[in-house]
Short mmCIF file of C-alpha atoms in Angstrom, two decimals:
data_model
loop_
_atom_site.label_atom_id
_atom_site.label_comp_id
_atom_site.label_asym_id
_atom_site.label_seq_id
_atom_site.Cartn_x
_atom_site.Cartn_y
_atom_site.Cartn_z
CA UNK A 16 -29.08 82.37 67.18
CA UNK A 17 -29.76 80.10 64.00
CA UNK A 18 -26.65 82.02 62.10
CA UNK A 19 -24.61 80.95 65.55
CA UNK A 20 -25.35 77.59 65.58
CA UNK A 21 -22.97 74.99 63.10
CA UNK A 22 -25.67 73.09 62.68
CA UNK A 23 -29.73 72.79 62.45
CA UNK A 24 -31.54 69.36 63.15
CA UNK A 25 -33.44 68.73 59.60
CA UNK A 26 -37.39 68.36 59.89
CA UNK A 27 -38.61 65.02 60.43
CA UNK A 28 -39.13 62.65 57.27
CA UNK A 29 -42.64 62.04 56.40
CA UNK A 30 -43.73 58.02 56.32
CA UNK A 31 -45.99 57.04 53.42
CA UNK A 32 -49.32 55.74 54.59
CA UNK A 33 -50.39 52.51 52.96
CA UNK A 34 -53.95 52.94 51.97
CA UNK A 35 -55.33 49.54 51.96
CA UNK A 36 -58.51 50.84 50.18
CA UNK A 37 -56.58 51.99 47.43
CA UNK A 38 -55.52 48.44 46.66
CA UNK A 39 -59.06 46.96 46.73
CA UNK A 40 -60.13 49.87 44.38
CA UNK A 41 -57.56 48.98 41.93
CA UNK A 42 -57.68 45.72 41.82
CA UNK A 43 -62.02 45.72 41.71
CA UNK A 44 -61.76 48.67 39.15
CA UNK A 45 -63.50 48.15 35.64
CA UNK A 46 -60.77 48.08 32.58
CA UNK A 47 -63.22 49.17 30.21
CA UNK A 48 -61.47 52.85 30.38
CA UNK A 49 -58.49 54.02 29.57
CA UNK A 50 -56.74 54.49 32.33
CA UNK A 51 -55.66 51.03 33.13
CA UNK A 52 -53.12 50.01 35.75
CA UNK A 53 -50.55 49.14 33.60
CA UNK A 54 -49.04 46.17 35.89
CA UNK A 55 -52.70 44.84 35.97
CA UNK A 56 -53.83 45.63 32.62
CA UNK A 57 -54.66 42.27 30.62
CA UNK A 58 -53.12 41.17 27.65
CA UNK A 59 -55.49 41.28 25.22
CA UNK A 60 -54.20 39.45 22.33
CA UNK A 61 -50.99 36.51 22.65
CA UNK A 62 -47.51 37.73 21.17
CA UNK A 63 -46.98 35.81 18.94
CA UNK A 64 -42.97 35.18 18.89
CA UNK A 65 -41.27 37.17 15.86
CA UNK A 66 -40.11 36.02 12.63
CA UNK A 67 -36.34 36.38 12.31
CA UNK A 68 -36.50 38.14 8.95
CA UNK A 69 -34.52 35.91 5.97
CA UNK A 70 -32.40 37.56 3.47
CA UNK A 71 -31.52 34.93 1.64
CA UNK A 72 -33.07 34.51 -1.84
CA UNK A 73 -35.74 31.63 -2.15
CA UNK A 74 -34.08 28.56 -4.46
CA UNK A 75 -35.56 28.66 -7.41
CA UNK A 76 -37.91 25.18 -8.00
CA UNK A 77 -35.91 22.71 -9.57
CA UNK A 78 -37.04 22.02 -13.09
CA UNK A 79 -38.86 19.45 -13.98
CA UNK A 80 -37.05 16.50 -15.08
CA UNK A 81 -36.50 16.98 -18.78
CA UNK A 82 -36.95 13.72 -21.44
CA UNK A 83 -34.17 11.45 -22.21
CA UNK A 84 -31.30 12.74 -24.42
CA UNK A 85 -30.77 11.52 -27.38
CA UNK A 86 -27.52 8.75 -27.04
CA UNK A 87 -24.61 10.36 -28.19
CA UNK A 88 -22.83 8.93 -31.58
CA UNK A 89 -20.23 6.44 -30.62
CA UNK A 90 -16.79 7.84 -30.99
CA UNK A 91 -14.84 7.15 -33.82
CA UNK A 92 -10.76 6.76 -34.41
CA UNK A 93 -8.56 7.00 -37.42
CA UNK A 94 -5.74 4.87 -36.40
CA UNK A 95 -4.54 2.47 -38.54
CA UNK A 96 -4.09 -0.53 -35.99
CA UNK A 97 -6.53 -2.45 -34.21
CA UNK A 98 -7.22 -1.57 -30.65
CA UNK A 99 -5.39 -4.33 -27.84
CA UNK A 100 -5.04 -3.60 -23.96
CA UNK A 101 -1.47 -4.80 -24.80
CA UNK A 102 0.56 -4.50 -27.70
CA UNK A 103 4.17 -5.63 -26.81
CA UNK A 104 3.14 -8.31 -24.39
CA UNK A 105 0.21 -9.68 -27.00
CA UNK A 106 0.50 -11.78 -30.35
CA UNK A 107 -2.39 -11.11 -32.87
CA UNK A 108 -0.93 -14.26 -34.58
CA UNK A 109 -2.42 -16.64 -31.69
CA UNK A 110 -5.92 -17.38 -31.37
CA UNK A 111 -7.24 -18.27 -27.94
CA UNK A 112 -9.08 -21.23 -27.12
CA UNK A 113 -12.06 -19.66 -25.40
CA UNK A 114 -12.78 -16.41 -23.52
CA UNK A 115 -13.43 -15.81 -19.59
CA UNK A 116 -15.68 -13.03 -20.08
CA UNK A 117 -18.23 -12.58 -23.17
CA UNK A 118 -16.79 -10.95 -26.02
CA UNK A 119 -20.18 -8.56 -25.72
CA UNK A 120 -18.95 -6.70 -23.02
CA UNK A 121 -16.34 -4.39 -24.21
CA UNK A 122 -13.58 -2.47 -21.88
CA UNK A 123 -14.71 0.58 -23.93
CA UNK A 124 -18.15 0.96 -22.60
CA UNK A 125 -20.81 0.53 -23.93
CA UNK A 126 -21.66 2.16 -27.44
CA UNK A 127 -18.94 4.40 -26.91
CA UNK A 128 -16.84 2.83 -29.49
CA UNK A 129 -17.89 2.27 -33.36
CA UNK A 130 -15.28 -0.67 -33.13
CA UNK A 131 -17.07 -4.33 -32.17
CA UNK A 132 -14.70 -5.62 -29.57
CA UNK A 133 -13.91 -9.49 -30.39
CA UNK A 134 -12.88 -10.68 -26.86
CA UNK A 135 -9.26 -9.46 -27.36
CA UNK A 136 -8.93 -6.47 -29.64
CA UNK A 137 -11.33 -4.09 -32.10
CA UNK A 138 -10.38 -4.03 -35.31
CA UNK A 139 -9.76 -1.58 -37.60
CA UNK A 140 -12.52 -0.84 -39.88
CA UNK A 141 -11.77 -0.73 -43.67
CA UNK A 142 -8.55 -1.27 -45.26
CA UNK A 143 -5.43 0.69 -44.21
CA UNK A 144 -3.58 2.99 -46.71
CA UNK A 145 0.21 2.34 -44.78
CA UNK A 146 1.79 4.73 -47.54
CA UNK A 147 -0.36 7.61 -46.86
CA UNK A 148 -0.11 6.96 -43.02
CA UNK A 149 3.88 6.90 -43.54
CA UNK A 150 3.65 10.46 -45.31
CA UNK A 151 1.52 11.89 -42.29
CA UNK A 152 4.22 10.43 -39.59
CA UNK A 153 7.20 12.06 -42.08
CA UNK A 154 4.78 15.49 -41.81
CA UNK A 155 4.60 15.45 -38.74
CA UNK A 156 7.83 14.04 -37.81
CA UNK A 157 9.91 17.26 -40.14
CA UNK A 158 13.16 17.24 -40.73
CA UNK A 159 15.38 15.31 -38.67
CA UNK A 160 17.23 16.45 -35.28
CA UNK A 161 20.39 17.65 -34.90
CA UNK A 162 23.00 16.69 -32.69
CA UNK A 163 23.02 19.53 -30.50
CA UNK A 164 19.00 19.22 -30.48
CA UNK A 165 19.73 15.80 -29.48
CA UNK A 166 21.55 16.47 -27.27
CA UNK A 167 19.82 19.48 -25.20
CA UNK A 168 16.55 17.37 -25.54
CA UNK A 169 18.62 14.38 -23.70
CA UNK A 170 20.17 16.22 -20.66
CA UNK A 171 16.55 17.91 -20.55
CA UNK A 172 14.29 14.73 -19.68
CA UNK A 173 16.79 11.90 -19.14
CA UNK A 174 17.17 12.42 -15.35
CA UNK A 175 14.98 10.78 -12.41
CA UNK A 176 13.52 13.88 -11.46
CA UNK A 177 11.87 14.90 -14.81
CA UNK A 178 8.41 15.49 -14.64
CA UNK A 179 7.28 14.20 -17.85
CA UNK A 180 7.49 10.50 -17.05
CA UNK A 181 5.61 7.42 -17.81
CA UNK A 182 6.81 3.78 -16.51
CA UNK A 183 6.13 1.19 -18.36
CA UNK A 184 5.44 -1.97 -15.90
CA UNK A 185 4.94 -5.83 -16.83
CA UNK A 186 1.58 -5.40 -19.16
CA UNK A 187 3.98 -3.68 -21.70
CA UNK A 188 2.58 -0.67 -23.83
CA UNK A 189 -1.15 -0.32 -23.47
CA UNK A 190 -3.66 1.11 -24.92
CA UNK A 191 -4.35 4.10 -22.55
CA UNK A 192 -0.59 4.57 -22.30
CA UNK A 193 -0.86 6.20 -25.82
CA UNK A 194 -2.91 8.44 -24.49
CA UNK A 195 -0.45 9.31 -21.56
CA UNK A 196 2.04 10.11 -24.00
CA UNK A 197 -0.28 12.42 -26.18
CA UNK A 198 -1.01 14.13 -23.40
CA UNK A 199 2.69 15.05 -22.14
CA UNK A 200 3.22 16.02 -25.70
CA UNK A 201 1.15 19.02 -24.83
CA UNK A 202 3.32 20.57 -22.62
CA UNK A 203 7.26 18.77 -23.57
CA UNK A 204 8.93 18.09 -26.91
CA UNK A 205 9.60 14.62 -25.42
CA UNK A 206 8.71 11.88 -22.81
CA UNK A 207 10.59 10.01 -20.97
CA UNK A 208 9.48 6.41 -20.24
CA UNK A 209 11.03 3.89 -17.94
CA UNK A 210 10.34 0.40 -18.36
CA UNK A 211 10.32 -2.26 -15.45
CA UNK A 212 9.58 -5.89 -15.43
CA UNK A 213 9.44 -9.00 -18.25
CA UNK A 214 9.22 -5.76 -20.80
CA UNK A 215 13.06 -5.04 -20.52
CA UNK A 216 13.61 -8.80 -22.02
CA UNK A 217 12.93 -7.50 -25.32
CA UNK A 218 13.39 -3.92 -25.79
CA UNK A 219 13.42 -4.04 -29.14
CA UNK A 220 9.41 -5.12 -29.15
CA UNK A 221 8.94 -2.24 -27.15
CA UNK A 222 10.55 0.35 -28.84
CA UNK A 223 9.42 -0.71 -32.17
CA UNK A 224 5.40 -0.66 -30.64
CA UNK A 225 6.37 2.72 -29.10
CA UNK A 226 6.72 3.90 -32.54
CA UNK A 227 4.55 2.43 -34.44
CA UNK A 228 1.40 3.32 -32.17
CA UNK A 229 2.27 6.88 -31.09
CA UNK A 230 3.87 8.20 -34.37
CA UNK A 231 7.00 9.77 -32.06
CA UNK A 232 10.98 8.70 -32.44
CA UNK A 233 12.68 7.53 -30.11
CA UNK A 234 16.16 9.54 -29.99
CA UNK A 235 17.45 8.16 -26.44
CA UNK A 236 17.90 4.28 -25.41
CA UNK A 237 20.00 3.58 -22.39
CA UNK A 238 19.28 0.06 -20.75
CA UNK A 239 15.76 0.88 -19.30
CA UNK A 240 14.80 4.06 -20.04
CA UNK A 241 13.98 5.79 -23.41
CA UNK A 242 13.01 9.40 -24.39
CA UNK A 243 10.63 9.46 -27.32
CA UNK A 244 10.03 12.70 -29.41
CA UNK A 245 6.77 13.82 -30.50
CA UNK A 246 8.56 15.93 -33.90
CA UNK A 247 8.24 19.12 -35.62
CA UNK A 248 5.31 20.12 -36.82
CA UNK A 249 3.18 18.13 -34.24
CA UNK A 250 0.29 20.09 -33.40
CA UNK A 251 -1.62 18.82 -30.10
CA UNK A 252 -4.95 20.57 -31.57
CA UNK A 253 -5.05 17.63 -34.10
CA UNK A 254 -3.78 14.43 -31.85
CA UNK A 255 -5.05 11.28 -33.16
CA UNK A 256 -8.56 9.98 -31.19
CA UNK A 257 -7.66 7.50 -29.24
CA UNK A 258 -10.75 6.39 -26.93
CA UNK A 259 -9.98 5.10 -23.54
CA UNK A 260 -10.52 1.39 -22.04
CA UNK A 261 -12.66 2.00 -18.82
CA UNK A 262 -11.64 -1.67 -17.31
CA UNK A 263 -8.66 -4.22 -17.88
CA UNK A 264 -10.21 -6.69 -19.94
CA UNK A 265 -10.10 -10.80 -18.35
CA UNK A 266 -6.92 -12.32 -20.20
CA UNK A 267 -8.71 -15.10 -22.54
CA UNK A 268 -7.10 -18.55 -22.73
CA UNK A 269 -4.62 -19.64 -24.97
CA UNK A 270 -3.27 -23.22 -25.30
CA UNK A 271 -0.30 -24.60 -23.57
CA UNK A 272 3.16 -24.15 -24.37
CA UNK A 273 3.88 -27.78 -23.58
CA UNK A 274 1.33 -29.99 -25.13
CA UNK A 275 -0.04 -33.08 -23.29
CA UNK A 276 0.56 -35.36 -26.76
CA UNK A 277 2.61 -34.25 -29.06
CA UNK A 278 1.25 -33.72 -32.79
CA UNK A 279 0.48 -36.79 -35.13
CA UNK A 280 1.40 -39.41 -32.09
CA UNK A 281 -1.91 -40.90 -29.77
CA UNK A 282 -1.88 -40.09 -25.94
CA UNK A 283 -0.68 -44.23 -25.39
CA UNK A 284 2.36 -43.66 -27.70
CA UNK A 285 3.54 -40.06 -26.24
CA UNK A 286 3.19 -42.05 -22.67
CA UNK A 287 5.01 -44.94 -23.83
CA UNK A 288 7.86 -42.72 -25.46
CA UNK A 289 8.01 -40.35 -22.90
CA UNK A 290 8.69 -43.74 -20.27
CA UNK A 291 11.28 -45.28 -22.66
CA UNK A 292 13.24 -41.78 -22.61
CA UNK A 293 13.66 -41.55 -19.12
CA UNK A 294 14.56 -45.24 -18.58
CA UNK A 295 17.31 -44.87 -20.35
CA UNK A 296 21.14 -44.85 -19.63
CA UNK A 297 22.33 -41.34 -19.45
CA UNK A 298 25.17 -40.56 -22.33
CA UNK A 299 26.61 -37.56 -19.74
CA UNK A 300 27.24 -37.32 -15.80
CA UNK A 301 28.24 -34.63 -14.46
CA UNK A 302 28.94 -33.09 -11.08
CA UNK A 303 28.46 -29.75 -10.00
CA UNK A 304 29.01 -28.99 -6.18
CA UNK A 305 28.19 -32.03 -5.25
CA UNK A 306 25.02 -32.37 -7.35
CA UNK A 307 24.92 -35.07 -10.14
CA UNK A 308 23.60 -34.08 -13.73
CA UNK A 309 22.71 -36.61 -16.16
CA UNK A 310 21.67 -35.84 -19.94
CA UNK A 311 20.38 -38.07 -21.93
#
């Protein structure tokens, strides 16, 4: 009959029975043994949370601060010139009538220089041997250039776009411009160097500075801009030292172009003369657009 039949009911399912005196014994049961409930056993000692384990290597203590170096020696230069901010825009010839800052505090720095700065230049120390320093620039400078090296040098560095470029503004050819050039000399056979400003008044001054103070030629002049060449045999290894100004010195002051009283006559007698001139009859008119001259 059981093979017949499709199907068989299945036995009835069993029902847990909840022992209630279970419960009370586990929960009034000693945990001095071993076998302790685990979802009632105590925690016996806090976790404490877990160090996150750092790889990287402990910094080593700084050191302890070490004594006071000795100063270093204050540097010293071979050139044969005395040491301006300005050379073209500048007359050593002129002596100012008083300073705006202290001579004391030169734009050198302090002790960095073995020149004593007088308020507008250091001088050079000892006397200055100009035939030995005109054999060095002929060294240096070698034989002269040829045309054609003139000429490749030119069409090299005389365009806007050259990379070895210094301009030249209305403070004329400093001190640290030297440097500048010195510095291009490393890298290019020649500089070009545009000047702007009051500078281009007297080109002449300039060039003749630019010369003088680096040691180059200058083989290009066209209106504003020049190209000056560092020669031969120069060797950037041995430059000249030329220390650095840190600050632009205060201009000192000079005296007046146009005096107050004119030299040998009193202040009463300049007035007077000065009245008497312009109280005069003109000797000239003359009319310009409209606008009368006179000159006396």
């Amino acid at each position: 009959m059981l093979k017949l039949l499709p199907w068989r009911p299945s036995p009835p399912k069993t029902q847990p029975i909840f022992n209630t005196s279970r419960l009370f014994s586990h929960s009034l049961r000693r945990h001095d043994d071993g076998d302790d409930d685990p979802p009632f056993s105590p925690i016996s000692k806090p976790q404490q949370p877990t160090k996150k384990k750092n790889n990287k290597k402990k910094k080593d203590p700084e050191p302890s601060p070490s004594p006071k170096k000795a100063p270093t020696k204050p540097l010293k230069s071979d050139l044969p010139f005395d040491f301006r901010y300005s050379y073209s825009e500048t007359n050593p010839s002129v002596e100012p009538i008083g300073f705006r800052e202290s001579p004391k505090f030169s734009p050198f720095g302090p002790g960095r220089l073995d020149r004593k700065w007088t308020g507008t230049a250091a001088p050079a120390q000892g006397e200055v041997d100009r035939v030995k320093v005109a054999e060095e620039r002929r060294r240096i400078l070698g034989e002269p250039l040829t045309e054609e090296e003139v000429s490749e040098l030119v069409e090299r560095y005389r365009h806007n776009d050259c990379a070895r470029q210094i301009n030249l503004g209305k403070e004329g050819v400093t001190h640290n411009m030297l440097d500048d050039i010195h510095n291009h000399w490393k890298r290019a056979e020649a500089v070009r160097i545009k000047c702007l400003g009051v500078p281009t008044l007297d080109m002449d001054n300039v060039c003749s500075h630019l010369e003088e103070k680096s040691g180059g030629k200058i083989i290009y002049r066209h209106i504003n801009v020049l190209l000056i060449y560092g020669g031969r045999n120069y060797d950037p290894k041995n430059r000249p030292v030329i220390p650095l100004m840190m600050w632009k010195p205060y201009a000192p002051i000079y005296p007046k172009l146009v005096k107050n009283v004119a030299d040998g006559l009193t202040f009463e007698e300049t007035k007077e003369l000065r009245n008497r001139g312009l109280n005069s009859h003109p000797l000239m008119i003359l009319k310009v657009n409209g606008v009368e001259m006179r000159f006396k």
